[in-house]
Structure formats: structure tokens, C-alpha cells
Amino acid sequence: MKKILHPLRFAATGLLLIYATSCKKENYDDITVPDVPLVTTTGNVNPADSIGTLKALTAASFPNMGMAITANSMLAGSPYLATVKAQANNITFGNELKEGSVVSTNGTYNYTTADNLYNICANNGLQVFGHTLVWHSQQSATYLNSLIAPIVTAPVLTNVLVNGGFETVSGTTISNWSVYNSPASFSSTTAANEVRSGTRALKVAVAAPVQPYQVQITSDLFNTTVGTNYTMTFYMKAASAGGRMRISTGTTAQYSADYNITTDWAPYTFTFPAKDAQTRVYFDMGYVANTYFVDDVTVTGPAVGSGSVEQTPAQKAAAIENEMKRYITTTMQRYAGKIKAWDVVNEAFVNNGQLRTNTNYTIPTANTTNEFLYGPYIGTKYDNNNYILKAFQYAKAADPTALRFINDYNLETSKAKVDSMKALVMFINSKGALVDGLGTQMHVAYNTTRTGIDYAFKTLASTGLKIRISELDVIANTARSATYVPSVTIPSLQADMYKYIVQSYLKNVPAAQRYGITVWGVADTDSWLNTAAAPDVPLLFDKNFKKKVTFSGFIQGLK
């Protein structure tokens, strides 16, 4: 068996050239394709049988005919948009709602591109399928890893000033502060609108303008290290506009610039080098007649001490689970009532049917900024801490009206994987009606074994849940050759495969369980399989958006 590498692996080699207008495919694992043809053309596909549109011709068999799209292709008046609008009624965003497209490296969310694309779809009568909420690829891995990084213990800033909040008084005297040269009124106020924090603040009423140092209150002396910078921070406001004051120090005098004080609490700072072994700070407030309020004064020297502490497994689990919940909840609630079905979890399994963990899957070095595994932190055992179970619980809570799907690839080529998919959803739904449907991606080759396709549909349908073909395409260039040119028989073989998949879907999935089929792309030129390193023609429309014989095969499968 051969395997097809994910396009981002091609990108790492510098060979990816066309993805500016393509749907980046998900899995970094490999898509399995046979080494040699297993079937020959049946001659049952009539190339002329292509009259009509996909959405009209499929309507009697299943409700949703879909295509995968990207934002920069859906341009008004373009043949791309015209084709999508004519052929489909259900759209999957190729990239725009993946976590890595929304979440920045600092954890902020930006839905601008997704919102714009949704509006284009809605304005053209296209329902959107949400793809995808929890996945290991195309993540903001830099941000996710920052949540579980060692906790840095910041250097400690020591406040050398005593009673900077003016909370301690003795009668009418404010402890640790002295009034000099003062024709003004100094007092400790407890009025709620005159206190920033705590229960008290300093109130200074300047009756008439004098020299700034003639209205002055000073702190006690505090020890300093000569030559070291100290920063004084204080909060201040004035009763009326036009307030003005400054800070000075002693023993050796130093002066700040003048501060213009507003009528709202605001922070002010003054940094000065220590010139003596001890100093004090002065509020010089005689410039203008006004009433001033001062609170939360600190003087800090150089920060001392730093380091880092590794987070515990419980701390890491909580951090990752909280972020998973935040993305699910924020995204689903943003589009509640608009997007009515979601891939809640995508590609949870490796090919042998095990849930993907850091013991059976290694993130490629080139992808450390865009791949992240949730399971190893939250849990992959089939218990109440299973990350997939939690994802579906959070999704149901976020939008109970939306349908919730789980999606994966190679289900038609790995019996172990499709069996594990069934077992997983049965476990999850034993905890409540959480999973509504299963998606099988169906990235197949023209020569993929048909018994595996049948087995996949039968197994998935046996869950009783809705079944969708979520990302259908048919690979022609199975050798992934850079010089590939399709032989004359390949289009018929691809058409046969499209026909067989549709027939098997209709035969093995009861009508009530058929959610629909989505083709992964529109024209061959925007397929994730079509690269400079390995050209391919896997879709239903050619580069000019003309129907191919594969379109005829798809349609004949319906008959």
C-alpha cells in the first residue's frame, strides 16, 4: 500500500505552490491507496449522463449536497462561486473555522474571515457545515503550548514605602507622613467617591495658588541603594479640572516633571536614581487652587529573584480543557441558529484504531506551531475524563439545537479504525445523546477496495446515527508522481469509483440516516491533492468548471 502525504508536509519541502486558493486538508497522517489497480473500467458510466445539478439530482436521496470552499475563491461573479451556488446547498469551510485560523498566538479570537465567508454563503442560499472544533492539526499550537509551559516566577518588586494607602491614622494625623510649609488642609478621607481602594485616601484642599513646595506632604525616610533606580507610582484625581502638581525627593533633591491631574483616578509614575542611603518622597501641590485625592502610593526598587515551576498534570489538564471548552463554546454560540451542524471532533484515531496520543503519533518537527494533541492532557481512556466525551458535552451545552458529528479518514481501508469509531460513539452516547452523526471523509483512490467501502458504511450505519460522506475525492495519481498525466482509462475508473461510493452509501445507509455527501473541493485546480509535486485530477469539475465524466459517475450512482 502507498500513502499520500498531507500537503503541509509538501510545504515543508518547498514544493507546495497552489494552496492560496485551495482547501488545506486535515490529516498529517497518510491517506492509504492501493499499489496497483484492483478493478478495471466497467463501461457502465455514460459520459453524456450529466444533465442537471448535483443538488437537484441528489434531493430525492439525501438532503445535503455539499462542497468544500475557501474564502479567497468565493468572489462575486466568479465561475467558482457560480458553480458552488448551482451545484450545492451545503458548504464546508476548508480552513476558516479551524482553531488555528481563529486563535492568535496570544489567545485572542478573530472571526473576521469566517464571518465574511459565512455571509457570502448565506447571501447565496448556502447552508454552512461547521468544520472543525477539536482537532490535532491547524491549531494555534504556540498559544496552546503556552498554557502548559512552566510558570515563570516573576522577580519580586519590594515596596519600600510605609502606609502608601493612607489607611493608618492616629486621631487626625496620617501615620508615616508629615506636612510641611502648608497653608492647605490635609486630611484622611473615607468618602466612597474620594477613595480609590481600601477605606481611606489622602485629601488635600489648596485654597489659593502658591509655590508648589509651599503645599507639601512627605513620607518617612526609607532605605535605598545609591545608584539604583526607584519607581514611585501613585493614583490621583482632582475635584475640578486643571489640577497640577509634582514630586520631589530628599535628602538630595530631585524633581519630577509637572503632572496635570484630571478629575478621574489615574496612575502616575516617577523614576529616580537613589543618591543617598536614605530618602523620602514629597508631594508638591501648591500650583493651583483645587482639591486633590491621593491613594495607593508605592516606591519600588529593582526586582529580585526569578525562576520557573513546572505545572502539574492536573494544572495542564485544566488549562487545556478550559481552552478547548472556550473555543467550542465561543464558536458555536457565535453561529448559533446559523450553523446547524458541526464536526465537533476530527481525526481522533490513528490507522490501527487507537485514539491518537503522543505514544502512537509524533508531531513532525516542522509542524510544532500548528499541531497539538488534546488527548494526552485531558484523557483518552474510555471514562468520564475522555477528551472527546468532554468535547461533545461542551458542544451540546453551547448549542443544544445543532447536530454534532465526529469525522475521520481511512475508515474504508482500516477495519480496525471504523470498528473503533463505532465503539467510541457508542461509549460517548452511553453518557447521554451527544453524538448525532459520523462523517467518513472518503479520500479514496480509483482502485480502493470496494469491500472496505461497503464495510465502512454498514458499520457506521449500525450505530443508528446520521452518516455523511464528508470530504469525498478520488485520487488518480496514486504514485504521487511529479510527471503524472492521466491515461485514457483513468477518468472512467474514477467515475466508476464515484458511482460505486454513491451506490454503496444509498444501499447500506438507511434513508433516514443519510445526512448527505460533501465533495472536498470544486474544480481540480483547487484540490488539496493537486500540487506541483504530485498533480492530480480528483474532482467532478475541470479547471474551467466544466463537468467531467466523474460527474456522470456520481449521478449514475444515484440511479
XYZ file of C-alpha atoms in Angstrom:
559
model
C 0.000 0.000 0.000
C 1.159 3.551 -0.714
C 0.374 6.580 1.361
C -0.278 10.173 0.365
C 1.391 12.824 2.429
C -0.534 15.754 3.784
C 0.009 18.938 1.717
C 1.640 20.735 4.616
C 4.361 18.105 4.545
C 4.879 19.024 0.925
C 5.016 22.655 2.034
C 7.889 21.835 4.350
C 9.909 20.721 1.329
C 9.172 23.896 -0.581
C 7.043 22.093 -3.166
C 3.597 23.384 -2.270
C 2.690 26.015 -4.843
C -1.085 26.239 -5.298
C -2.675 26.415 -1.884
C -3.500 30.104 -1.974
C -6.885 29.073 -3.376
C -7.182 25.561 -2.019
C -8.734 23.804 0.929
C -5.875 22.696 3.140
C -6.633 19.114 4.024
C -6.552 17.990 7.559
C -4.627 14.868 8.267
C -0.891 14.839 8.583
C -1.207 11.069 8.689
C -1.196 9.371 5.338
C -4.155 8.534 3.119
C -3.920 4.879 2.145
C -4.143 3.941 -1.540
C -3.502 0.585 -3.227
C -0.271 -0.134 -5.080
C -1.927 -1.496 -8.228
C -5.376 -1.263 -9.809
C -7.847 -3.643 -8.211
C -10.628 -3.007 -10.734
C -10.939 -2.198 -14.398
C -13.422 0.098 -16.045
C -16.890 -1.386 -16.152
C -18.094 0.648 -19.084
C -21.231 1.473 -17.074
C -20.634 5.215 -16.871
C -22.098 7.208 -19.695
C -20.131 10.468 -20.063
C -23.194 12.120 -21.576
C -25.237 11.464 -18.436
C -24.502 14.835 -16.825
C -27.649 16.861 -17.270
C -28.785 18.768 -14.190
C -27.205 19.949 -10.950
C -25.921 17.902 -8.056
C -28.271 19.424 -5.510
C -31.328 18.788 -7.697
C -30.342 15.265 -8.663
C -29.480 14.214 -5.079
C -32.507 15.777 -3.402
C -34.568 12.589 -3.531
C -31.761 10.507 -1.984
C -30.375 12.727 0.773
C -30.935 16.309 1.938
C -27.446 17.828 1.783
C -25.225 18.075 -1.288
C -22.025 19.771 -0.237
C -18.742 21.201 -1.439
C -15.678 22.396 0.465
C -14.693 26.006 -0.204
C -12.229 28.679 0.897
C -12.793 32.383 1.398
C -10.490 33.751 -1.253
C -12.207 31.743 -4.005
C -15.786 32.839 -3.313
C -15.572 36.043 -5.330
C -18.713 37.689 -6.631
C -19.210 36.919 -10.307
C -16.554 34.193 -10.370
C -17.205 30.811 -12.055
C -16.130 29.240 -8.748
C -18.994 30.864 -6.819
C -21.412 30.279 -9.692
C -20.565 26.574 -9.720
C -20.884 26.216 -5.963
C -24.210 28.052 -5.915
C -25.610 25.996 -8.791
C -24.453 22.588 -7.586
C -24.547 22.590 -3.777
C -26.804 23.546 -0.900
C -24.408 22.725 1.946
C -20.909 24.180 2.324
C -17.922 23.197 4.432
C -15.229 25.797 5.048
C -11.849 24.326 4.124
C -9.906 26.269 6.758
C -11.695 29.304 8.126
C -13.273 27.790 11.261
C -10.343 25.663 12.296
C -8.880 26.763 15.599
C -5.610 27.869 14.052
C -7.450 30.200 11.669
C -9.277 31.960 14.506
C -6.992 31.894 17.553
C -3.835 34.011 17.598
C -0.598 33.140 19.354
C -1.670 35.301 22.317
C -5.087 33.640 22.614
C -7.281 36.342 21.078
C -10.041 35.246 18.700
C -10.641 36.757 15.268
C -13.632 35.548 13.245
C -13.458 38.231 10.546
C -12.641 35.884 7.665
C -15.087 33.230 8.842
C -17.847 35.817 9.293
C -17.280 37.243 5.824
C -17.342 33.793 4.240
C -20.460 32.839 6.165
C -22.206 35.981 4.920
C -21.285 35.169 1.312
C -22.754 31.693 1.741
C -25.896 32.922 3.464
C -26.460 35.600 0.831
C -26.273 32.904 -1.839
C -28.633 30.463 -0.130
C -25.909 28.082 1.045
C -26.131 26.348 4.429
C -22.762 26.048 6.239
C -21.494 22.903 7.946
C -19.144 23.797 10.823
C -15.658 22.342 10.425
C -13.967 21.750 12.846
C -13.886 22.392 16.611
C -11.397 19.910 18.123
C -8.553 18.511 16.058
C -4.822 17.939 16.327
C -3.879 19.861 13.169
C -4.130 23.503 12.060
C -4.174 24.595 15.682
C -2.740 27.672 17.334
C -0.206 25.361 18.930
C 2.066 28.167 20.096
C -0.768 29.507 22.225
C -1.909 26.088 23.443
C 1.629 25.150 24.455
C 1.989 28.447 26.298
C -0.905 27.393 28.540
C 1.039 24.375 29.798
C 4.508 25.923 29.853
C 6.375 26.209 33.155
C 5.039 29.035 35.292
C 7.590 31.813 35.430
C 8.045 33.232 38.894
C 8.424 36.917 38.257
C 11.045 38.955 40.056
C 9.655 40.426 43.253
C 9.190 44.171 43.473
C 9.611 45.339 47.045
C 7.650 48.369 48.159
C 9.867 50.413 50.477
C 7.156 52.956 51.342
C 5.061 52.602 54.501
C 1.328 53.444 54.634
C 1.093 54.394 50.963
C -2.656 53.772 51.093
C -3.105 56.281 53.958
C -5.077 53.637 55.840
C -3.306 54.081 59.197
C -4.186 57.212 61.169
C -3.747 58.373 64.710
C -6.515 60.783 65.505
C -6.270 63.374 62.741
C -2.657 62.514 61.921
C -1.811 60.245 58.989
C 0.868 57.821 60.171
C 4.277 57.833 58.403
C 3.571 61.116 56.609
C 4.471 64.687 57.585
C 3.044 68.020 56.408
C 5.478 70.852 55.589
C 5.045 74.514 54.633
C 1.327 74.054 54.391
C -1.334 76.726 54.142
C -3.583 73.952 52.789
C -5.829 71.425 54.513
C -4.551 67.829 54.729
C -6.875 65.063 55.933
C -7.684 61.376 55.709
C -10.949 60.942 53.797
C -13.294 57.953 53.943
C -15.929 59.159 51.460
C -16.605 56.444 48.905
C -16.201 58.744 45.895
C -12.889 60.052 47.268
C -11.201 56.674 47.934
C -9.704 54.510 45.177
C -9.118 51.339 47.214
C -9.314 50.324 50.834
C -11.202 52.583 53.230
C -9.131 55.780 53.249
C -7.244 58.190 50.980
C -5.340 61.456 51.350
C -7.340 64.652 50.723
C -5.543 67.940 50.133
C -7.514 71.185 49.761
C -5.432 74.023 48.261
C -7.244 77.314 48.930
C -5.017 79.616 46.824
C -2.057 79.156 44.466
C 1.421 79.440 45.977
C 4.807 77.956 45.208
C 4.496 74.151 44.700
C 6.701 73.356 47.710
C 4.527 75.536 49.948
C 1.834 72.837 49.956
C 3.813 69.765 50.762
C 3.386 66.350 52.409
C 6.301 63.937 52.704
C 6.819 60.278 53.539
C 9.069 58.882 56.232
C 12.665 58.201 55.243
C 13.227 54.823 53.593
C 16.453 52.977 52.848
C 17.802 52.967 49.289
C 20.846 51.665 47.428
C 22.848 54.514 45.945
C 22.894 54.468 42.159
C 19.854 52.187 41.872
C 16.688 53.370 40.169
C 13.449 53.506 42.148
C 9.964 53.978 40.739
C 7.236 55.827 42.566
C 3.682 55.050 41.487
C 0.638 56.865 42.819
C -3.019 57.343 41.919
C -4.518 60.790 41.983
C -7.530 62.838 40.910
C -8.741 66.430 41.385
C -12.151 67.756 42.338
C -12.170 70.079 39.328
C -10.321 70.311 36.026
C -6.914 71.979 35.843
C -5.101 70.170 38.643
C -1.308 70.360 38.691
C 1.476 69.077 40.980
C 4.946 67.493 41.074
C 7.054 65.013 43.057
C 10.377 65.790 44.704
C 12.819 63.747 46.759
C 15.338 64.274 49.548
C 17.890 64.123 51.088
C 19.480 65.131 47.775
C 16.669 66.922 45.973
C 15.345 65.581 42.677
C 12.229 66.764 40.875
C 9.738 65.171 38.540
C 8.109 66.932 35.638
C 4.799 68.578 36.430
C 1.731 66.325 36.349
C -1.610 67.565 35.022
C -4.237 65.952 37.211
C -7.678 65.105 35.800
C -10.966 64.577 37.593
C -10.725 60.769 37.250
C -8.460 58.425 39.128
C -5.321 57.816 37.049
C -1.876 56.307 37.748
C 1.279 58.431 37.616
C 4.929 57.382 37.904
C 8.269 58.986 38.687
C 11.538 57.064 38.349
C 14.640 58.435 40.058
C 18.138 57.185 40.903
C 18.962 56.935 44.602
C 21.647 59.445 45.562
C 21.647 58.802 49.299
C 21.447 55.802 51.611
C 18.039 57.116 52.720
C 15.494 59.338 51.018
C 11.867 60.336 51.136
C 9.283 61.463 48.555
C 7.329 64.738 48.634
C 4.029 65.706 47.041
C 4.444 69.375 45.999
C 0.895 70.621 45.426
C 0.788 74.423 45.636
C 0.497 75.297 41.935
C -3.265 75.918 41.698
C -6.280 76.131 43.917
C -8.024 72.738 43.851
C -8.850 69.744 45.990
C -6.754 66.641 45.388
C -7.174 62.993 46.338
C -4.186 60.633 46.555
C -4.187 56.870 47.107
C -2.148 53.678 46.622
C 1.356 55.169 46.670
C 4.288 52.756 46.257
C 8.035 53.112 45.807
C 9.709 50.016 44.386
C 13.337 49.251 43.799
C 14.930 46.685 41.487
C 13.105 43.380 41.133
C 14.835 40.452 42.785
C 14.502 36.707 42.300
C 13.035 34.794 39.322
C 12.627 31.257 38.027
C 10.043 28.828 36.714
C 7.955 25.985 38.091
C 6.712 23.063 36.009
C 2.934 22.777 36.052
C 1.401 19.618 37.492
C -0.503 17.202 35.208
C -3.727 18.394 36.819
C -2.891 22.025 36.098
C -2.067 21.232 32.469
C -5.253 19.208 32.039
C -7.358 22.039 33.454
C -5.675 24.642 31.232
C -6.140 22.663 28.014
C -9.676 21.584 28.854
C -10.667 25.169 29.662
C -9.305 26.377 26.324
C -10.986 23.533 24.424
C -14.247 24.455 26.114
C -13.700 28.157 25.369
C -13.185 27.559 21.661
C -16.142 25.182 21.349
C -18.462 27.430 23.330
C -17.400 30.745 21.791
C -17.508 29.445 18.232
C -20.775 27.528 18.429
C -22.598 30.302 20.241
C -21.343 32.867 17.731
C -23.019 30.915 14.933
C -25.966 29.520 16.894
C -29.033 29.385 14.671
C -26.808 29.897 11.618
C -24.548 26.836 11.510
C -26.760 23.891 12.352
C -24.258 21.014 12.272
C -20.615 20.710 13.369
C -17.633 18.403 13.228
C -17.040 18.524 16.959
C -14.028 16.188 16.857
C -11.936 15.443 13.786
C -9.449 12.622 13.138
C -9.286 11.224 16.641
C -7.816 7.866 15.566
C -4.585 6.618 14.053
C -4.908 3.893 11.434
C -4.766 0.937 13.848
C -7.895 2.147 15.627
C -6.198 3.617 18.702
C -7.059 7.115 19.837
C -4.301 9.470 18.778
C -1.814 10.108 21.602
C 1.806 11.134 21.942
C 2.787 7.447 22.202
C 1.380 6.394 18.811
C 1.723 9.677 16.944
C 4.673 12.048 16.812
C 4.162 15.649 15.755
C 6.606 16.392 12.921
C 9.252 18.933 13.853
C 8.106 21.208 11.022
C 4.576 21.290 12.452
C 5.186 22.117 16.098
C 3.495 25.509 15.711
C 0.302 24.119 14.147
C -0.262 20.674 15.680
C -1.397 19.941 19.213
C -2.802 16.802 20.861
C -5.575 17.399 23.400
C -5.969 13.780 24.480
C -2.697 13.267 26.353
C -3.533 16.166 28.656
C -7.279 15.773 29.219
C -7.620 11.992 28.823
C -8.023 9.238 26.234
C -9.349 6.420 28.401
C -12.987 5.495 27.928
C -14.096 7.168 31.128
C -15.564 10.482 32.232
C -12.292 12.307 31.557
C -12.138 11.305 27.891
C -11.418 14.467 25.922
C -13.801 13.510 23.104
C -16.636 12.907 25.547
C -15.950 16.270 27.156
C -15.839 17.987 23.756
C -19.284 16.657 22.874
C -20.642 17.618 26.299
C -19.390 21.172 25.865
C -20.763 21.297 22.312
C -24.213 20.198 23.415
C -24.210 22.789 26.185
C -23.061 25.530 23.787
C -25.827 24.965 21.219
C -28.250 22.132 22.024
C -30.063 22.610 18.698
C -27.012 21.952 16.485
C -26.186 18.468 15.180
C -22.871 17.105 16.446
C -20.636 14.901 14.262
C -17.351 13.071 14.640
C -15.241 12.811 11.477
C -12.289 10.670 10.331
C -10.431 9.312 7.299
C -9.329 5.865 6.050
C -12.434 4.251 7.518
C -12.875 2.445 4.195
C -9.352 0.966 4.323
C -8.933 0.194 8.044
C -11.421 -2.198 9.609
C -9.821 -1.564 12.996
C -10.392 2.163 12.616
C -14.060 2.002 11.605
C -14.768 -0.570 14.340
C -13.109 1.735 16.866
C -15.162 4.660 15.591
C -18.363 2.739 16.260
C -17.186 1.681 19.725
C -16.235 5.256 20.597
C -19.576 6.811 19.652
C -21.456 4.071 21.452
C -19.398 4.841 24.571
C -19.986 8.590 24.248
C -23.723 8.171 23.730
C -23.922 5.893 26.763
C -23.275 9.138 28.670
C -26.230 10.879 27.005
C -27.402 11.675 23.479
C -24.264 13.580 22.493
C -23.191 12.350 19.034
C -25.755 12.815 16.262
C -23.708 11.627 13.325
C -20.496 10.232 11.882
C -18.501 11.536 8.942
C -16.341 9.344 6.763
C -14.013 11.510 4.729
C -13.630 9.102 1.774
C -10.350 10.343 0.350
C -10.170 7.252 -1.834
C -8.248 6.187 -4.922
C -9.777 4.984 -8.168
C -8.619 1.477 -7.152
C -9.588 1.426 -3.457
C -11.061 -1.920 -2.426
C -14.848 -1.819 -2.601
C -15.441 -4.326 0.150
C -13.872 -1.866 2.585
C -16.228 0.873 1.398
C -19.234 -1.358 1.963
C -17.991 -2.459 5.372
C -17.422 1.137 6.464
C -20.952 2.232 5.529
C -22.553 -0.830 7.120
C -20.572 -0.420 10.345
C -21.243 3.289 10.652
C -24.936 2.856 9.834
C -25.272 0.172 12.514
C -24.901 2.928 15.132
C -28.326 4.257 14.129
C -26.834 7.752 13.777
C -26.694 10.079 10.792
C -23.964 9.264 8.294
C -22.290 11.717 5.932
C -19.566 11.394 3.343
C -17.698 14.435 4.468
C -14.701 15.029 2.167
C -15.074 12.941 -0.972
C -12.476 12.888 -3.738
C -10.994 10.118 -5.910
C -7.221 10.047 -6.348
C -5.898 9.357 -9.838
C -2.164 9.870 -9.274
C -1.719 7.044 -6.776
C 2.061 7.014 -7.236
C 2.227 10.738 -6.413
C 4.467 11.320 -9.403
C 5.549 14.828 -10.345
C 5.244 13.984 -14.049
C 1.831 12.344 -13.852
C -0.503 12.519 -16.853
C -3.816 10.586 -16.605
C -4.144 7.694 -19.011
C -7.251 7.447 -21.165
C -8.745 4.824 -18.830
C -8.273 6.722 -15.570
C -11.297 9.062 -15.886
C -13.619 6.087 -16.367
C -12.064 4.290 -13.409
C -12.532 7.394 -11.258
C -16.116 7.715 -12.488
C -16.726 4.073 -11.595
C -15.446 4.750 -8.088
C -17.673 7.796 -7.614
C -20.594 5.750 -8.873
C -19.809 2.856 -6.543
C -19.420 5.050 -3.471
C -22.784 6.722 -4.066
C -24.440 3.358 -4.704
C -22.920 1.837 -1.575
C -23.973 4.845 0.501
C -27.569 4.553 -0.701
C -27.601 0.761 -0.327
C -26.001 0.459 3.101
C -27.202 3.596 4.877
C -30.961 3.807 5.530
C -32.600 6.892 4.055
C -33.413 8.384 7.467
C -29.711 8.232 8.414
C -28.313 9.852 5.260
C -27.152 13.360 6.096
C -25.542 13.858 2.685
C -22.343 13.951 0.662
C -19.709 16.692 0.506
C -17.068 16.732 -2.237
C -13.757 18.126 -0.991
C -13.322 20.987 -3.424
C -14.919 22.356 -6.572
C -12.551 22.191 -9.560
C -9.432 20.038 -9.875
C -7.248 23.122 -9.601
C -8.359 23.817 -6.017
C -7.995 20.245 -4.766
C -5.564 19.621 -1.906
C -4.338 16.610 -3.914
C -3.278 18.690 -6.891
C 0.233 20.007 -6.203
C 3.288 20.803 -8.250
C 4.977 17.798 -6.638
C 2.077 15.482 -7.495
C -0.538 16.790 -9.942
C -3.961 15.178 -9.753
C -7.494 15.425 -11.152
C -9.673 14.053 -8.341
C -12.886 16.112 -8.501
C -16.076 16.487 -10.543
C -15.180 19.680 -12.441
C -12.146 20.537 -14.541
C -10.094 23.724 -14.359
C -12.732 25.531 -16.441
C -15.527 24.362 -14.102
C -16.861 22.005 -16.755
C -18.451 18.715 -15.727
C -16.170 15.712 -16.067
C -17.018 12.054 -16.593
C -16.630 11.729 -12.809
C -19.721 13.947 -12.524
C -21.575 11.439 -14.669
C -20.369 8.605 -12.467
C -21.625 10.384 -9.366
C -25.017 10.973 -10.947
C -25.354 7.410 -12.213
C -24.660 6.190 -8.708
C -27.925 7.820 -7.697
C -29.818 5.754 -10.264
